[in-house]
Short mmCIF file of N, CA and C in Angstrom, two decimals:
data_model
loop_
_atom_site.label_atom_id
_atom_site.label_comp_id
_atom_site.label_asym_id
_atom_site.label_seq_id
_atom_site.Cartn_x
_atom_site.Cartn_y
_atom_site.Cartn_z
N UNK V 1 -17.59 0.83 4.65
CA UNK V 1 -16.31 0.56 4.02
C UNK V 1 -15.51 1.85 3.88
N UNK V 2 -16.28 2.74 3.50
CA UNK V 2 -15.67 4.58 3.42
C UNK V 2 -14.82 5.14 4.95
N UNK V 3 -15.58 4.36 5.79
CA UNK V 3 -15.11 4.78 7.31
C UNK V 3 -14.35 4.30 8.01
N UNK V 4 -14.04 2.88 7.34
CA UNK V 4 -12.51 2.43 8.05
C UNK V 4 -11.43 2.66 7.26
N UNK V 5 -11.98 3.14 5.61
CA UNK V 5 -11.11 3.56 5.30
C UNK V 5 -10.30 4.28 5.47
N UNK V 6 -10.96 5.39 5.60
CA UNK V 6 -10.53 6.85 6.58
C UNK V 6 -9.75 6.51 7.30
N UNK V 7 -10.57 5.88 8.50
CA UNK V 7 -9.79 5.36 9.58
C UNK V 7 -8.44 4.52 9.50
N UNK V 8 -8.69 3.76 8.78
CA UNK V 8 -7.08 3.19 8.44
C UNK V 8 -6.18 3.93 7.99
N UNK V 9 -6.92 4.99 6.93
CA UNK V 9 -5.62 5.67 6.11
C UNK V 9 -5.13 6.81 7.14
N UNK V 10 -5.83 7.16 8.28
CA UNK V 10 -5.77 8.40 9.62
C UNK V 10 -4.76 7.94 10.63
N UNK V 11 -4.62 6.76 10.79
CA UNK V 11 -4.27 5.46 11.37
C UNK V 11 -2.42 5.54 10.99
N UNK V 12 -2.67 4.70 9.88
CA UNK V 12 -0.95 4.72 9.62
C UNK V 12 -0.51 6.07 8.95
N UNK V 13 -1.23 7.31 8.50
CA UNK V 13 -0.11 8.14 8.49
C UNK V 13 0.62 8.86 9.67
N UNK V 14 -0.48 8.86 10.77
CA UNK V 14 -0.05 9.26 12.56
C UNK V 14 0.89 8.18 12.81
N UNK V 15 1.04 7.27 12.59
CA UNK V 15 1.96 5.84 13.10
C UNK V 15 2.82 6.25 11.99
N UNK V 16 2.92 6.50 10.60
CA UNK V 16 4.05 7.31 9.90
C UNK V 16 4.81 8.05 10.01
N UNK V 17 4.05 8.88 10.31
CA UNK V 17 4.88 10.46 10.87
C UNK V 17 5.90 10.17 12.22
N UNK V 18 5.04 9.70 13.44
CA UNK V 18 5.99 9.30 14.71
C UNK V 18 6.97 8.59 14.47
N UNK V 19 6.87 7.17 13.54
CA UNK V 19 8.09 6.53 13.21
C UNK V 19 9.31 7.37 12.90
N UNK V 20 8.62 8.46 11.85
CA UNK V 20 9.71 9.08 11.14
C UNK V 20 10.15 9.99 11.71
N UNK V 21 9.89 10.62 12.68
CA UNK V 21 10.16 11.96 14.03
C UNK V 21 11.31 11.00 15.12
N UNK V 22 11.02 10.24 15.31
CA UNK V 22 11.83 9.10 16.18
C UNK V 22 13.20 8.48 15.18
N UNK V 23 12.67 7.67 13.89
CA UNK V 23 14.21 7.38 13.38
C UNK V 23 15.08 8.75 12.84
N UNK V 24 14.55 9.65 12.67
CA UNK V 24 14.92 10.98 12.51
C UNK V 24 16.23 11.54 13.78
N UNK V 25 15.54 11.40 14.97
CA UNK V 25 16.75 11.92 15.98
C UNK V 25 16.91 10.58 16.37
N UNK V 26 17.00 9.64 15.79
CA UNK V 26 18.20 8.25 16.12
C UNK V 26 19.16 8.60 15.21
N UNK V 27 18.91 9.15 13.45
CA UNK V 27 20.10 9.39 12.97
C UNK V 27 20.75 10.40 13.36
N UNK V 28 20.56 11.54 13.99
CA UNK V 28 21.15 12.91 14.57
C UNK V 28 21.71 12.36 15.38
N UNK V 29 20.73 11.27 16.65
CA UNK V 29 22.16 10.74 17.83
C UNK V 29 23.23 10.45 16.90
N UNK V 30 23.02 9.15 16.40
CA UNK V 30 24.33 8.64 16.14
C UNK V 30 25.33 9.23 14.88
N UNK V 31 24.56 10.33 14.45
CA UNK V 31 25.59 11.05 13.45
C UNK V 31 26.34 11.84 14.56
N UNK V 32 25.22 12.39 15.44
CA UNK V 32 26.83 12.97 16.79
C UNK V 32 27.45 12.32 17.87
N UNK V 33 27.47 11.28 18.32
CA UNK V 33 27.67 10.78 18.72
C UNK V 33 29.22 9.64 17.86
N UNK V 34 29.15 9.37 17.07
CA UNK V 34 30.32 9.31 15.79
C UNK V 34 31.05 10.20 16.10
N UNK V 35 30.66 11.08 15.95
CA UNK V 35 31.42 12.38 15.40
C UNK V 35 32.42 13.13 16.47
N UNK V 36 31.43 13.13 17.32
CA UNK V 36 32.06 13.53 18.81
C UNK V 36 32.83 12.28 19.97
N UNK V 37 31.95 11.08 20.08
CA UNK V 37 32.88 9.91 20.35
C UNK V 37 34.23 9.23 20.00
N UNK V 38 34.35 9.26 18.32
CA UNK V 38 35.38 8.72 18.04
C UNK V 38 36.58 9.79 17.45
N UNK V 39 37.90 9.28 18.30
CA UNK V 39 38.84 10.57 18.16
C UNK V 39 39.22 10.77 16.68
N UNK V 40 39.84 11.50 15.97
CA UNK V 40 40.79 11.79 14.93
C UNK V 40 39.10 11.66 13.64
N UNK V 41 38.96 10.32 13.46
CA UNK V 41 38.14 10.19 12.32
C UNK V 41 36.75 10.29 12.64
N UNK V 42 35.85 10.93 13.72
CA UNK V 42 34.92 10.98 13.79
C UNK V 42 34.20 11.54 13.07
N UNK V 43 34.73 12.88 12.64
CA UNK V 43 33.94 13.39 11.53
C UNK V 43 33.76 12.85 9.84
N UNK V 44 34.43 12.50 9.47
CA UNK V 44 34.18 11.18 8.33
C UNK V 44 33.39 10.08 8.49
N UNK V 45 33.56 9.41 9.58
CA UNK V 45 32.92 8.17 10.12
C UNK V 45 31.41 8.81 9.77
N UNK V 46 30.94 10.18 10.74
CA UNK V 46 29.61 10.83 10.70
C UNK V 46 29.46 10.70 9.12
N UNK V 47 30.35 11.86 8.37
CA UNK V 47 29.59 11.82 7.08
C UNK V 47 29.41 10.14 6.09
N UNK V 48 30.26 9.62 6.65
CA UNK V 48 30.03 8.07 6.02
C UNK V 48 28.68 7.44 6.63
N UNK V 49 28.27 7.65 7.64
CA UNK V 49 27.36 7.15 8.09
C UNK V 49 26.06 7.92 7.21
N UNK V 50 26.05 9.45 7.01
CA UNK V 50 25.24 9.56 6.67
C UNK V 50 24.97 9.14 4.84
N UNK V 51 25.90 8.94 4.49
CA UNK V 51 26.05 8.73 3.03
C UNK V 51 25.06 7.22 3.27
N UNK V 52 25.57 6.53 3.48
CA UNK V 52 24.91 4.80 3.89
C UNK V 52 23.64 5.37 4.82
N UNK V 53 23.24 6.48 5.18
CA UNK V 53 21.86 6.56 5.40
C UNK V 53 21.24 6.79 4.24
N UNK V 54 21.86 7.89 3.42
CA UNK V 54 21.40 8.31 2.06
C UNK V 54 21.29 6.64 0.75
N UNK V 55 21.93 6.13 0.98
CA UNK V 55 22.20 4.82 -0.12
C UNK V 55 20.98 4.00 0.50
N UNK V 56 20.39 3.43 2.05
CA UNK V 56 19.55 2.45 2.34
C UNK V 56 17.92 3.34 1.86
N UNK V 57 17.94 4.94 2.14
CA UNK V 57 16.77 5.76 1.46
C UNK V 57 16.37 5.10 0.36
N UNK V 58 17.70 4.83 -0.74
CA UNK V 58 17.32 5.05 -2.17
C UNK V 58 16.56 3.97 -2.01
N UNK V 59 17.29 2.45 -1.65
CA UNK V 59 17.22 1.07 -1.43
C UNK V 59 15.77 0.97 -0.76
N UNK V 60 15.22 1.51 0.06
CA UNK V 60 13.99 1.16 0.52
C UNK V 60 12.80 1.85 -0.27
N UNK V 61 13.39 3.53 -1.03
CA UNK V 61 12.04 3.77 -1.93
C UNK V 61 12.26 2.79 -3.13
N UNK V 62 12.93 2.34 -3.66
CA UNK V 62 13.47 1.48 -4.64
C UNK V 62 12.29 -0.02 -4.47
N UNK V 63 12.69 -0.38 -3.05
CA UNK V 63 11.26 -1.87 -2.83
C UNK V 63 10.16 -1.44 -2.90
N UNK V 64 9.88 -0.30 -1.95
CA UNK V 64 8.44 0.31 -1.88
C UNK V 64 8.04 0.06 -3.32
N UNK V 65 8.38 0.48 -4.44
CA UNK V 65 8.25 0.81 -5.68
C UNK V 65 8.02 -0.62 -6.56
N UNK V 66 9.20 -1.22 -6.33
CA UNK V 66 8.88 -2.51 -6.64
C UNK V 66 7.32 -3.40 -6.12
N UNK V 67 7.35 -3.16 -4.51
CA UNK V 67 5.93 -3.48 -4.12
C UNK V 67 4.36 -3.01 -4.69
N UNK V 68 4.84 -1.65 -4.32
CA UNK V 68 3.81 -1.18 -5.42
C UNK V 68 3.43 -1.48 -6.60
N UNK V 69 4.02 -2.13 -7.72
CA UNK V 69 4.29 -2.53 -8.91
C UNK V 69 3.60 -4.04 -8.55
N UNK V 70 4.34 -4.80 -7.71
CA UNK V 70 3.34 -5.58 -7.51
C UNK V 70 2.11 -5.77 -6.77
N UNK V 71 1.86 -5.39 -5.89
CA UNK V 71 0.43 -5.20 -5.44
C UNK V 71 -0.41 -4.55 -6.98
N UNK V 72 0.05 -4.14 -7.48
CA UNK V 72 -1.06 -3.37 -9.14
C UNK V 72 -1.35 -5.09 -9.88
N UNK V 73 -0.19 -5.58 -9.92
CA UNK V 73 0.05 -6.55 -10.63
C UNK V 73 -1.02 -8.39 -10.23
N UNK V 74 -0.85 -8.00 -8.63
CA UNK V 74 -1.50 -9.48 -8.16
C UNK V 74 -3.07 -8.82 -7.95
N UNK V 75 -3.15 -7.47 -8.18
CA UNK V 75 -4.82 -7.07 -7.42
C UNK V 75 -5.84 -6.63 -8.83
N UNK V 76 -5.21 -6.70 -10.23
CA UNK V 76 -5.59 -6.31 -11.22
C UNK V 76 -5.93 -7.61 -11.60
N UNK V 77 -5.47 -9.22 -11.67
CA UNK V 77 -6.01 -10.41 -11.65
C UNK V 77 -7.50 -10.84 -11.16
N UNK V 78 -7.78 -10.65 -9.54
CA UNK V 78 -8.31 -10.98 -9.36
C UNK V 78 -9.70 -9.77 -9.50
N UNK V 79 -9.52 -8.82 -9.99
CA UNK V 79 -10.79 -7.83 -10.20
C UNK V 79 -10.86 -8.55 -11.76
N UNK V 80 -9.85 -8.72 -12.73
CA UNK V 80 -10.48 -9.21 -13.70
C UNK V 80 -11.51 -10.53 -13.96
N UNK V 81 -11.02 -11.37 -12.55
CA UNK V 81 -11.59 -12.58 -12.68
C UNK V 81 -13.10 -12.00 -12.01
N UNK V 82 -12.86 -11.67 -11.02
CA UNK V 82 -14.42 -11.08 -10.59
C UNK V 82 -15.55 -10.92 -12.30
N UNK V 83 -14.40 -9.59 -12.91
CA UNK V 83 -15.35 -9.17 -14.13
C UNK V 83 -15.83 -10.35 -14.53
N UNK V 84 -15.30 -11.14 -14.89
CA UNK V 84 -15.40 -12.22 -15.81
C UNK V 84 -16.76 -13.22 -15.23
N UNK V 85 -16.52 -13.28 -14.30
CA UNK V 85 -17.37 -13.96 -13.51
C UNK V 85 -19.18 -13.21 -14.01
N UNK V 86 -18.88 -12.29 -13.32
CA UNK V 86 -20.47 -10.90 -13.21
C UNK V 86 -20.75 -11.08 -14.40
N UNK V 87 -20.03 -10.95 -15.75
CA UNK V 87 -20.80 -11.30 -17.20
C UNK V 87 -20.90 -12.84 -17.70
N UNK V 88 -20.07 -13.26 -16.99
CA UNK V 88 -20.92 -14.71 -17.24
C UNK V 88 -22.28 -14.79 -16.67
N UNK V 89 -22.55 -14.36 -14.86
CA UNK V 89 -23.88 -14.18 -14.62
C UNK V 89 -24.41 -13.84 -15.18
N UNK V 90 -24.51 -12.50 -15.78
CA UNK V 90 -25.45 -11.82 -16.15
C UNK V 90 -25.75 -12.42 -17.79
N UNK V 91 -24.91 -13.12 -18.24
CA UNK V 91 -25.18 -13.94 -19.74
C UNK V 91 -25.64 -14.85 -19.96
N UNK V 92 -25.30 -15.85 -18.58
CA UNK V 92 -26.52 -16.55 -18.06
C UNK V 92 -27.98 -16.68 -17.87
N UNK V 93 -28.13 -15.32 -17.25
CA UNK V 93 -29.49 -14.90 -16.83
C UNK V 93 -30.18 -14.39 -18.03
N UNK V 94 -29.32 -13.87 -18.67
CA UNK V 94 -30.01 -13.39 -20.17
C UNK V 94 -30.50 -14.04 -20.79
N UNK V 95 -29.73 -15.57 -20.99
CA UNK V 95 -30.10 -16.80 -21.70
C UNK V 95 -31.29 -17.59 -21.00
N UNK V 96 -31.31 -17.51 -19.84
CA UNK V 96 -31.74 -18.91 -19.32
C UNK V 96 -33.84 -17.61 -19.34
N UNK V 97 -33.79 -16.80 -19.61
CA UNK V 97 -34.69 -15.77 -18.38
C UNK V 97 -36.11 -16.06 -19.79
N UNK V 98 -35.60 -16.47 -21.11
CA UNK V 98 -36.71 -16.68 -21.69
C UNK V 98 -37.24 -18.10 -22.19
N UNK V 99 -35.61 -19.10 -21.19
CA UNK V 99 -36.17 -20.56 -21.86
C UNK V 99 -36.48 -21.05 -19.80
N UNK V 100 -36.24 -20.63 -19.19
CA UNK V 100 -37.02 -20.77 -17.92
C UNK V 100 -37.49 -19.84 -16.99
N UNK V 101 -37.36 -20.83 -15.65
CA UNK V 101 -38.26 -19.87 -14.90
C UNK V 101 -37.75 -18.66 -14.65
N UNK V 102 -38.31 -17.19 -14.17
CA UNK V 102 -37.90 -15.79 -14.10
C UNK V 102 -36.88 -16.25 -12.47
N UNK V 103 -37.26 -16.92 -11.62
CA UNK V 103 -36.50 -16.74 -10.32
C UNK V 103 -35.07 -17.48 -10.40
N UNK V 104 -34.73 -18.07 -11.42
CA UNK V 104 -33.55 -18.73 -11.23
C UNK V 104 -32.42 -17.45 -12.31
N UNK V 105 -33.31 -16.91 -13.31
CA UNK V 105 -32.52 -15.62 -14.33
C UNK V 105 -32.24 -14.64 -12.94
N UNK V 106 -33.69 -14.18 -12.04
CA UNK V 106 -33.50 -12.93 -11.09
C UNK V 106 -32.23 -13.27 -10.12
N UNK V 107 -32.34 -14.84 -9.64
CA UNK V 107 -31.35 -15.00 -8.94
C UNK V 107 -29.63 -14.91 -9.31
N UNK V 108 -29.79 -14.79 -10.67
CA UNK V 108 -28.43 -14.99 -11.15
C UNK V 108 -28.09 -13.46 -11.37
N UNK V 109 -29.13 -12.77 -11.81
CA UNK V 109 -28.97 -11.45 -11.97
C UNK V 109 -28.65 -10.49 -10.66
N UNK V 110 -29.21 -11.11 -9.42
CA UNK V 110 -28.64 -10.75 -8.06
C UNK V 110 -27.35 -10.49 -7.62
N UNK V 111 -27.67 -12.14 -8.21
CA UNK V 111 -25.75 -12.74 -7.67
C UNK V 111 -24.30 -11.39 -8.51
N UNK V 112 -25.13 -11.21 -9.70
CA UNK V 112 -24.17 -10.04 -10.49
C UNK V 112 -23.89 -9.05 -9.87
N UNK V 113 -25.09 -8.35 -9.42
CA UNK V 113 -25.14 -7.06 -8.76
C UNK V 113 -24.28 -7.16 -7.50
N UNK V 114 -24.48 -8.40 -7.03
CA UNK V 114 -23.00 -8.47 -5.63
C UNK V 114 -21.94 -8.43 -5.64
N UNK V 115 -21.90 -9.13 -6.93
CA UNK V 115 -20.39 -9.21 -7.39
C UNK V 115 -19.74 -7.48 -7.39
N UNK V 116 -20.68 -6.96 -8.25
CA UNK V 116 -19.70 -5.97 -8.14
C UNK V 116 -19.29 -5.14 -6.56
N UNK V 117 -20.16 -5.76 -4.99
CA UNK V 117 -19.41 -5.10 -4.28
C UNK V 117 -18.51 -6.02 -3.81
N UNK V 118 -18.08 -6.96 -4.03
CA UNK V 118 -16.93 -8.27 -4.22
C UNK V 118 -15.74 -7.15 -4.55
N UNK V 119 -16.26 -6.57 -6.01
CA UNK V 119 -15.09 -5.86 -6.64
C UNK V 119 -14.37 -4.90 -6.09
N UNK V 120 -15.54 -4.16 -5.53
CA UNK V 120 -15.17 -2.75 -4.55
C UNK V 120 -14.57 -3.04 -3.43
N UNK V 121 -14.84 -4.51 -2.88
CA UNK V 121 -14.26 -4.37 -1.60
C UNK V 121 -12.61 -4.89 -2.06
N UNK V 122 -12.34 -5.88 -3.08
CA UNK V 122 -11.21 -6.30 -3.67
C UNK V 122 -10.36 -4.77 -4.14
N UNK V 123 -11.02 -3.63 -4.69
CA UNK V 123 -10.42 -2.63 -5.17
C UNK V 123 -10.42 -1.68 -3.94
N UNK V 124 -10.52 -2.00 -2.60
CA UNK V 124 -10.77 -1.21 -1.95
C UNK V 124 -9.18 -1.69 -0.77
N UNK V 125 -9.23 -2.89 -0.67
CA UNK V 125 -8.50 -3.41 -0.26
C UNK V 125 -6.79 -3.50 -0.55
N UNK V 126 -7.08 -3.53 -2.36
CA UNK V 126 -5.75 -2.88 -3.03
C UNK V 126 -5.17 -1.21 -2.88
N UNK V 127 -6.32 -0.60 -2.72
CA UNK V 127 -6.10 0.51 -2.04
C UNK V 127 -5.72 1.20 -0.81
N UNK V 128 -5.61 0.12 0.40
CA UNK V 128 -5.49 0.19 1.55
C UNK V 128 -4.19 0.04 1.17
N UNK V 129 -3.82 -1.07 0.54
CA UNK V 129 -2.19 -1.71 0.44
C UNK V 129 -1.36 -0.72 -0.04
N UNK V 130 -1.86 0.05 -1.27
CA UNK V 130 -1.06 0.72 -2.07
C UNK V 130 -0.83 2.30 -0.73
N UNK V 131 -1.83 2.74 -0.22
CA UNK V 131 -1.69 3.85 0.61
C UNK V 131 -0.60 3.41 1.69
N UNK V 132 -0.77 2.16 2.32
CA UNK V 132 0.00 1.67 3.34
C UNK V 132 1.71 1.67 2.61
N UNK V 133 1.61 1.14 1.64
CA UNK V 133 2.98 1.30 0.99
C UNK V 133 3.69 2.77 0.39
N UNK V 134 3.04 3.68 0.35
CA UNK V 134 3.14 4.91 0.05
C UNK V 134 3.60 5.22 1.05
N UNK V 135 2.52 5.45 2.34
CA UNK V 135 2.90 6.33 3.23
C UNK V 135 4.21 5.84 4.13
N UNK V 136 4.50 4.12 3.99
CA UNK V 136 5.74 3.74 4.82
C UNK V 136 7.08 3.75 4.03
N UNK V 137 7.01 4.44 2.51
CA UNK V 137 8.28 4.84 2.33
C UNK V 137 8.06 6.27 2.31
N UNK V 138 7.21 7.01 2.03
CA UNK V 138 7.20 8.21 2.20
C UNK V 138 7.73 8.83 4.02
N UNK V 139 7.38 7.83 4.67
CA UNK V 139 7.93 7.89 6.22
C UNK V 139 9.10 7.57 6.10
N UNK V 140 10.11 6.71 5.33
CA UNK V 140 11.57 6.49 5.12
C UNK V 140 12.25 7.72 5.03
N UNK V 141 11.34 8.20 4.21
CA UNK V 141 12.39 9.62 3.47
C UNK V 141 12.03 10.58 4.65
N UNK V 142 11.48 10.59 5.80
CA UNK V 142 11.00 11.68 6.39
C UNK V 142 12.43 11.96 6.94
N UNK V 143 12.98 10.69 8.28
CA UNK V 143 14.31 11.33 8.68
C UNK V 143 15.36 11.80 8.34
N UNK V 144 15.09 11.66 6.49
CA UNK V 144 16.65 12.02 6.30
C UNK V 144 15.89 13.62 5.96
N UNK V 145 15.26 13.53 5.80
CA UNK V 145 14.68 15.48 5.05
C UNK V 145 14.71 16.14 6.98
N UNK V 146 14.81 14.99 7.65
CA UNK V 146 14.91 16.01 9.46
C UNK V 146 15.92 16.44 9.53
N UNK V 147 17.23 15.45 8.94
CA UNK V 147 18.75 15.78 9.72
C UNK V 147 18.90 16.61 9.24
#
């Protein structure tokens, strides 16, 4: 689980970075290309363009943020329900382990111990999301810090 992590998180910040090296000299084309194409007002047009590059920045770290907020929000549910679950097992097994048999308490006491890599992989997974959402607005802001 440690190694695709890696790998995933190695993954989209290289696919980050290139995005952001590429929309980077798309805004330089077309800030010169404005500028130099259109007669009399080209140079306004450019800085207007880049202003409305600067305003969709704010607007996209603005969702990122919002996303982030929720991914905390829908991935903190279901680790609680996990918890909830693992101490019911294990309260189970506590109860049942001196009024029956030991293999049905051990089995429940198993089932606990899995749970918690249920959890890890659930908290591991929220972690993929939250990095993936980091690094693709942190790649937003890359082209405008190029021009």
């Amino acid at each position: 689980l440690g190694f695709l992590l890696t790998v995933f998180v190695g993954v989209t910040v290289i696919n980050g970075a290139v995005a952001a090296v590429a929309d980077g000299v798309a805004l330089r084309t077309g800030k010169f290309a404005a500028k130099t194409l259109i007669p009399v007002v080209g140079g306004m047009f450019s800085d207007a363009f880049e202003t409305v590059a600067g305003a969709a920045l704010v607007l996209k770290s603005s969702i990122g943020l919002f996303g982030v907020i929720a991914l905390v929000v829908s991935c903190f549910f279901p680790v609680l329900k996990l918890f909830a679950i693992t101490l019911i097992y294990r309260g189970t097994a506590a109860l049942l382990q001196p009024l029956g048999e030991d293999a049905v308490s051990d089995t429940l006491e198993i089932m606990a111990r899995y749970m918690y890599a249920v959890i890890g992989a659930v908290a591991a997974v929220g972690l993929m999301f939250f990095m993936l959402i980091t690094i693709m607005v942190a790649a937003a802001n890359l082209p405008t810090m190029l021009r």
